[in-house]
C-alpha positions as semicolon CSV with decimal commas, in nm:
position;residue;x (nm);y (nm);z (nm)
1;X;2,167;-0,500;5,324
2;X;2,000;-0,781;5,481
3;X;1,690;-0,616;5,541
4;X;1,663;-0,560;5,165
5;X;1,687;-0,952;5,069
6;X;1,348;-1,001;5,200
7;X;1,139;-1,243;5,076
8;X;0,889;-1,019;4,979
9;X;1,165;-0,792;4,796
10;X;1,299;-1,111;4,652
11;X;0,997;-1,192;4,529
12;X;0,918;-0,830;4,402
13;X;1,192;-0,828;4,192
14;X;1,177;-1,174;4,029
15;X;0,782;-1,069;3,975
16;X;0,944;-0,773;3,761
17;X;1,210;-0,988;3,563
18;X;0,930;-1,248;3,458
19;X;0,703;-0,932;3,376
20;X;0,956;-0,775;3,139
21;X;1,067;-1,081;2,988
22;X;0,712;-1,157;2,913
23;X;0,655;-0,829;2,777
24;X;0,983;-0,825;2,516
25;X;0,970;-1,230;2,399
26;X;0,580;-1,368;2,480
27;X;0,379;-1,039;2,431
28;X;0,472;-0,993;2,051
29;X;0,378;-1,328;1,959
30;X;0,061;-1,314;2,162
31;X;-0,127;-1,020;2,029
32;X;-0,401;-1,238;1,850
33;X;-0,478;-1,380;2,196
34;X;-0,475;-1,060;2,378
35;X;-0,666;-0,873;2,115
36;X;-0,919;-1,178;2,157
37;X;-0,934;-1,147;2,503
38;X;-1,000;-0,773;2,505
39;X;-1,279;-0,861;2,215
40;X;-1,446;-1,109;2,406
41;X;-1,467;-0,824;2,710
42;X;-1,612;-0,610;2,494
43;X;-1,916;-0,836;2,337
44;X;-1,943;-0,970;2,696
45;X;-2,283;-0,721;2,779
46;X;-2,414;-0,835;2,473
47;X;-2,409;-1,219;2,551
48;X;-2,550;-1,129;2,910
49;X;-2,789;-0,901;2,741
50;X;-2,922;-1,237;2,556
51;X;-2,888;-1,435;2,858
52;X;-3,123;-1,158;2,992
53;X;-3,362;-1,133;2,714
54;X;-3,449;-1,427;2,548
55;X;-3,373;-1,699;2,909
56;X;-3,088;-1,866;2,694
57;X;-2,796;-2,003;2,918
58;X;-2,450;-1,898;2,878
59;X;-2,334;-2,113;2,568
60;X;-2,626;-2,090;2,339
61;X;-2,602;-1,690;2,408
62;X;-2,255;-1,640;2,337
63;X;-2,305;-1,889;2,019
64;X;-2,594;-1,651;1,938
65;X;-2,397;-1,313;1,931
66;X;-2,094;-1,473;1,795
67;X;-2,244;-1,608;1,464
68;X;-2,443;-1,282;1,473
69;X;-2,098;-1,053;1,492
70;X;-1,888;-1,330;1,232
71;X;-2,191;-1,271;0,950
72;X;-2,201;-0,935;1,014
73;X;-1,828;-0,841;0,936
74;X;-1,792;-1,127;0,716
75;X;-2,105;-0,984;0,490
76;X;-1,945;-0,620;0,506
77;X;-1,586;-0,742;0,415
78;X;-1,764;-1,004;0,125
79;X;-1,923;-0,716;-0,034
80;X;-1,635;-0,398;0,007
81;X;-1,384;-0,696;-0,135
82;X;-1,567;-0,822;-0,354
83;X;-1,687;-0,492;-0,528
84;X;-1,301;-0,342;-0,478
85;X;-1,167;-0,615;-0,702
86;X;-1,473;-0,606;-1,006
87;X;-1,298;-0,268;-1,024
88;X;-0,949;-0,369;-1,029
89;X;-1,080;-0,623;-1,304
90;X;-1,210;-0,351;-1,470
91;X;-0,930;-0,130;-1,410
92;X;-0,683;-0,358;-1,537
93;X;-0,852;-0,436;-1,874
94;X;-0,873;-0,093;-1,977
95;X;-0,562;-0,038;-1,841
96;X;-0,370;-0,046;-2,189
97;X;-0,628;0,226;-2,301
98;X;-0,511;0,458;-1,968
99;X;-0,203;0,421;-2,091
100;X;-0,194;0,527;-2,413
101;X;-0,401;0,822;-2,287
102;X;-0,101;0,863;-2,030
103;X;0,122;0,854;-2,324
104;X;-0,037;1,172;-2,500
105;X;-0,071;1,394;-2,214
106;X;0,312;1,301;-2,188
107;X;0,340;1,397;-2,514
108;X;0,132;1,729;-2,497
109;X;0,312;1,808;-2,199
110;X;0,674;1,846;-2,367
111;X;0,497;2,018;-2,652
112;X;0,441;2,276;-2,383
113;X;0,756;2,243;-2,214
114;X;0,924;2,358;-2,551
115;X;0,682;2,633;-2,588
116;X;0,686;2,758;-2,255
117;X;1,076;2,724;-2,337
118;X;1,068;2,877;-2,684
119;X;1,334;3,174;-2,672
120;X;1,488;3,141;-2,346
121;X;1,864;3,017;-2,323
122;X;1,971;2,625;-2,428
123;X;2,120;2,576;-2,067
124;X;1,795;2,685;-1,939
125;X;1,592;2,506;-2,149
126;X;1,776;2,128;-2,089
127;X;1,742;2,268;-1,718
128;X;1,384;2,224;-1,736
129;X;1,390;1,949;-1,939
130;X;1,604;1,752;-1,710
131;X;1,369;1,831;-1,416
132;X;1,075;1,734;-1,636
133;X;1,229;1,440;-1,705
134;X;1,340;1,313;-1,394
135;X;1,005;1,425;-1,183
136;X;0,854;1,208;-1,407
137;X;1,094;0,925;-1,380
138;X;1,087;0,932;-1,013
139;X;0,687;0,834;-1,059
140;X;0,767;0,600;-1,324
141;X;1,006;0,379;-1,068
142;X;0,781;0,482;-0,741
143;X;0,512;0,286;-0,924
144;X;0,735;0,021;-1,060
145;X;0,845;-0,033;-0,732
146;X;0,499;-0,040;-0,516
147;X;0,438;-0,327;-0,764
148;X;0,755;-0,524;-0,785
149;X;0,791;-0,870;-0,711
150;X;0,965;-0,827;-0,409
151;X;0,667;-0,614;-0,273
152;X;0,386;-0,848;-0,422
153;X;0,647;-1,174;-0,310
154;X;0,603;-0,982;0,041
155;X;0,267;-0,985;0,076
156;X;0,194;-1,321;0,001
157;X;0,454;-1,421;0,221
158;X;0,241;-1,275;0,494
159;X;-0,077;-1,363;0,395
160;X;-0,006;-1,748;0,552
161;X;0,073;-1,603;0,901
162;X;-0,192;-1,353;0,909
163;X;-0,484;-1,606;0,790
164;X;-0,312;-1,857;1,092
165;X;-0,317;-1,534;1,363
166;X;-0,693;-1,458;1,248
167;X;-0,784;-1,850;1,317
168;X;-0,604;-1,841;1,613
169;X;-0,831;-1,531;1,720
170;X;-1,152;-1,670;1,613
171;X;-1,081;-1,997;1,818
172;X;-0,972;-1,827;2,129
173;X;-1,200;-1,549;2,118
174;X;-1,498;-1,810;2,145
175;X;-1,330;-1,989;2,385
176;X;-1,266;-1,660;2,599
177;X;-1,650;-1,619;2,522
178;X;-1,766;-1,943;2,726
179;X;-1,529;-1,890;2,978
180;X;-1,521;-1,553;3,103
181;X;-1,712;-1,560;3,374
182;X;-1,498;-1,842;3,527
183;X;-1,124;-1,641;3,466
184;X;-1,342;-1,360;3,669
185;X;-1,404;-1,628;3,931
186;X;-1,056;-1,724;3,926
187;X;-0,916;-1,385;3,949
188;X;-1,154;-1,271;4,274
189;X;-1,062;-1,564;4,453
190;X;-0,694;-1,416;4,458
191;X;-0,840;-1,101;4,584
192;X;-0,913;-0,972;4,910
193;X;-1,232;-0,786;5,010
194;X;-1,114;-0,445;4,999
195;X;-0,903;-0,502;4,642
196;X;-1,193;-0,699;4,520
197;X;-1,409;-0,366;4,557
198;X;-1,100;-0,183;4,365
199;X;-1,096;-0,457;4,104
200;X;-1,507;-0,388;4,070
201;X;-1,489;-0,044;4,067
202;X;-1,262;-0,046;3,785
203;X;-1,418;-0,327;3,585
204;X;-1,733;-0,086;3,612
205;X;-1,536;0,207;3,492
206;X;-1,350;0,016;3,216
207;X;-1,677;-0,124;3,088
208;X;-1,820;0,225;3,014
209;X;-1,523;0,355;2,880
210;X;-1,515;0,124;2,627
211;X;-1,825;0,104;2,526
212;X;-1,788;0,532;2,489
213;X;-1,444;0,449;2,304
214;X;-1,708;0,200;2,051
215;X;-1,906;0,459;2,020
216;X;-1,673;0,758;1,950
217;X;-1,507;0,522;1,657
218;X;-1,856;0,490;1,507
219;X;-1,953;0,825;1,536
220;X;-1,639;0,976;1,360
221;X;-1,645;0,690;1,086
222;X;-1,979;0,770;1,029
223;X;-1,900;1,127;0,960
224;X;-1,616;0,989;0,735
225;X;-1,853;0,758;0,573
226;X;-2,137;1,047;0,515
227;X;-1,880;1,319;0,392
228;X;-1,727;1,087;0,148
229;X;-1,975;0,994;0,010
230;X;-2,156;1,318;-0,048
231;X;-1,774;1,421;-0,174
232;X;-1,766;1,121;-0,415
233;X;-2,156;1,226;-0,571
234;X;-2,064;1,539;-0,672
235;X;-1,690;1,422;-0,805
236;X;-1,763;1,062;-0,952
237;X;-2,117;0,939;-0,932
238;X;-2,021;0,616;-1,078
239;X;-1,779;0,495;-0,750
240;X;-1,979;0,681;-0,494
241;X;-2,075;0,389;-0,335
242;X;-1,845;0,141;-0,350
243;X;-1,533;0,416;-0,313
244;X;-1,637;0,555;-0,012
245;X;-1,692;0,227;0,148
246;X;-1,341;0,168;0,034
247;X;-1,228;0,487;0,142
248;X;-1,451;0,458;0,486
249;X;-1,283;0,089;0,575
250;X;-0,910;0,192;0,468
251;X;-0,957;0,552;0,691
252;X;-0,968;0,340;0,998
253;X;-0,621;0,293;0,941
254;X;-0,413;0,531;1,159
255;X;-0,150;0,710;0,929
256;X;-0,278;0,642;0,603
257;X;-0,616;0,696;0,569
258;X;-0,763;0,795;0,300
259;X;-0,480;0,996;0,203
260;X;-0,336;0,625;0,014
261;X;-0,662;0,599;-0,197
262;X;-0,733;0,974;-0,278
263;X;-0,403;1,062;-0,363
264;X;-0,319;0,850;-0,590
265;X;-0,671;0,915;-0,726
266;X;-0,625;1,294;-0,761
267;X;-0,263;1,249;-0,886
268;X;-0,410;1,054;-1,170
269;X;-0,665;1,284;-1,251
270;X;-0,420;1,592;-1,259
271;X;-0,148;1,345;-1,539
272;X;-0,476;1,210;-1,749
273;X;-0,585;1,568;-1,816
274;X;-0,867;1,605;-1,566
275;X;-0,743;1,880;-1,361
276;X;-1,085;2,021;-1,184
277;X;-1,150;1,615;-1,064
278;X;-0,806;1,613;-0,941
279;X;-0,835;1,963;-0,767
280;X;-1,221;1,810;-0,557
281;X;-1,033;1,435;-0,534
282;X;-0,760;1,663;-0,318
283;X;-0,957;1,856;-0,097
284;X;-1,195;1,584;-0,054
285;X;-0,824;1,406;0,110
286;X;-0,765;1,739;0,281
287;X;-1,109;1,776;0,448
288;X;-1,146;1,389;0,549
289;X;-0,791;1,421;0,716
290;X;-0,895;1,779;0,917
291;X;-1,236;1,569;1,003
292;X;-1,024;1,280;1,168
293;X;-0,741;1,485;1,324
294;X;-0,939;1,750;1,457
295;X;-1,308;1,556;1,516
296;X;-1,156;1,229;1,682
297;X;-0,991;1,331;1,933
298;X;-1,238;1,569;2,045
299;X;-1,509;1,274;2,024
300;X;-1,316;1,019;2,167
301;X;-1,221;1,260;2,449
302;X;-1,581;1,333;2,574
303;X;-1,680;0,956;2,547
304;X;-1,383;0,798;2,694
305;X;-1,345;1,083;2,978
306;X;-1,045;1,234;2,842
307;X;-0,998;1,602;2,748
308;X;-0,842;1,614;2,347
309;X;-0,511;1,708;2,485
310;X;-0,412;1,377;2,655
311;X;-0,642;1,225;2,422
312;X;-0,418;1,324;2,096
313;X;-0,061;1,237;2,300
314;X;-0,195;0,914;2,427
315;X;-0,304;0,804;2,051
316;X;0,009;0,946;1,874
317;X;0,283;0,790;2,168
318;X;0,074;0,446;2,151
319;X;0,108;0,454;1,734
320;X;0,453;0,523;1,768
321;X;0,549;0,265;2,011
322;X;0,306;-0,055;1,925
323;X;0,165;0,050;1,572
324;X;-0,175;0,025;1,452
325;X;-0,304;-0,164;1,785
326;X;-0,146;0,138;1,990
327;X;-0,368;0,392;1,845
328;X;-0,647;0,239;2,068
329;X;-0,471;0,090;2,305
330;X;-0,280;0,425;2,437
331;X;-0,592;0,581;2,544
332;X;-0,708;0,275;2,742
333;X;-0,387;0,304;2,907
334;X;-0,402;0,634;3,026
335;X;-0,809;0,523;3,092
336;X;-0,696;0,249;3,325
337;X;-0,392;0,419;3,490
338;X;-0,681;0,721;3,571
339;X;-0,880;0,434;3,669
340;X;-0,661;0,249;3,957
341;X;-0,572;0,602;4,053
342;X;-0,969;0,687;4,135
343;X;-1,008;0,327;4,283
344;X;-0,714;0,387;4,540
345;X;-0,519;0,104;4,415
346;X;-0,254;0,375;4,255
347;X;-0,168;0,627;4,476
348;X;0,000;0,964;4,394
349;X;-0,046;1,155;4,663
350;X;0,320;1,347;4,719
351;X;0,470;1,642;4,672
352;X;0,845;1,771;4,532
């Protein structure tokens, strides 16, 4: 017994009680940080590529690429928003005319209800009617209820804490900028020689990987991008452009996709009438989702150095378990856990 109270067990264990602590009450809370953090990695070659190029020292360079980055976003997001809500202006002022085009197809489509019905028996026919009736109803109160006041009351009520994470994240990822080559400092100095080399090795690795991870996210939105947009040409010319940018930006999402623009889309097209725009709007949905199912993992798996396989699980159990951050961050897991095993500093070498 005694020879397990060491002080290196003791201190072992209390490491492990202060790690999961921080994991369940400090690492919710500090996701804006982290997700800094990890940003500020990941733009790091850049600044040292201006350091490099132009003779600039540290600060002006990361200045440099972080005004650079900020426009560059800030200019895509000004002009998807800002296009996405002329439409919903435009949308909503024609929206009484929708509806009372909404109302006649409702209208025609009991008129064939009761002549598909015509001559069979009454307790079939208020069968059918009932169904009618309530299919309909149930989209009638689905919509009602996306755009309730609780939903909409929601929303807003989150809009305060998300526009104080993404300050937050701005601040600290300039901050983590500046002074990243000084927490690398830090954390060497805690380091012997040999782990130091480990540490390196991995850095090295981790480096690559992400910049293949970049890369394979581009590459498959890109195909998104080009394959909507062709889609969109052929089915509605007139939002080509600014739908499949819509489309492109909301497909990131893991989950929903495009699937929550195009179906509502096609189911609107099928209830005002237009049943061959409906019929492309839905297998433009179904060929975008077999694109980013099938394509990603497959992409991500020979830039990141995974085979699909692990690729997929490690996505799907990191969605599951963190949400939208987990989709990217379960790969890098198994990335950095393959990693420390290569470096030596995680050894599995046994046998059952």
């Amino acid at each position: 017994m005694s020879k397990l109270l060491t002080k290196k067990n003791m201190i072992i264990v209390l490491s492990l009680i202060i790690a999961i602590l921080a994991i369940i009450y400090i690492l919710p809370v500090s996701i804006p940080i982290l997700f800094a953090l990890f940003t500020a990695i990941i733009i790091d070659p850049l600044v040292r590529l201006a350091e490099k190029r132009f003779k600039w020292k540290r600060k002006l360079s990361v200045i440099s690429v972080y005004l650079f980055i900020l426009t560059l976003i800030t200019s895509i997001l000004y002009y998807t928003v800002t296009q996405l809500i002329g439409k919903i202006i435009s949308f909503s002022k024609a929206a009484p005319e929708y509806l009372n085009s909404l109302s006649t197809v409702w209208v025609e489509m009991q008129g064939k209800v009761f002549q598909f019905t015509a001559g069979m028996p009454k307790d079939v026919v208020k069968t059918v009617q009932k169904e009618f009736t309530t299919i309909f109803k149930s989209m009638k109160d689905a919509t009602l209820d996306l755009i309730s006041t609780d939903n909409i009351m929601m929303i807003l009520t989150d809009v305060p804490n998300f526009l104080v994470s993404l300050i937050v994240f701005m601040i600290a990822l300039f901050l983590f900028m500046l002074e990243l080559p000084e927490l690398k400092k830090t954390l060497f100095r805690h380091l012997t020689t040999a782990t130091a080399e480990k540490v390196r090795y991995m850095i090295t690795k981790l480096n690559a990987v992400v910049f293949g991870f970049i890369k394979a996210q581009l590459l498959v939105s890109l195909i998104i991008l080009a394959v909507t947009f062709v889609g969109l040409l052929l089915i509605a010319p007139k939002y080509a452009v600014i739908m499949s940018l819509t489309i492109w930006l909301i497909d990131l999402i893991p989950i929903l996709g495009s699937i929550i623009v195009l179906a509502p889309w096609s189911l609107y097209a099928f209830i005002s009438g237009d049943v061959s725009s409906g019929t492309k709007l839905a297998i433009l949905a179904v060929i975008l989702l077999i694109i980013r199912r099938t394509v990603e993992p497959k992409v991500m798996g020979a830039q990141i150095g995974l085979s699909p396989l692990p690729t997929l699980i490690a996505m799907f159990i990191g969605l599951k378990l963190i949400g939208f951050l987990g989709f990217f961050i379960g790969p890098l897991v198994v990335i950095l856990f393959t990693t420390a095993r290569e470096a030596g500093i995680i050894k599995m070498n046994f046998r059952i």
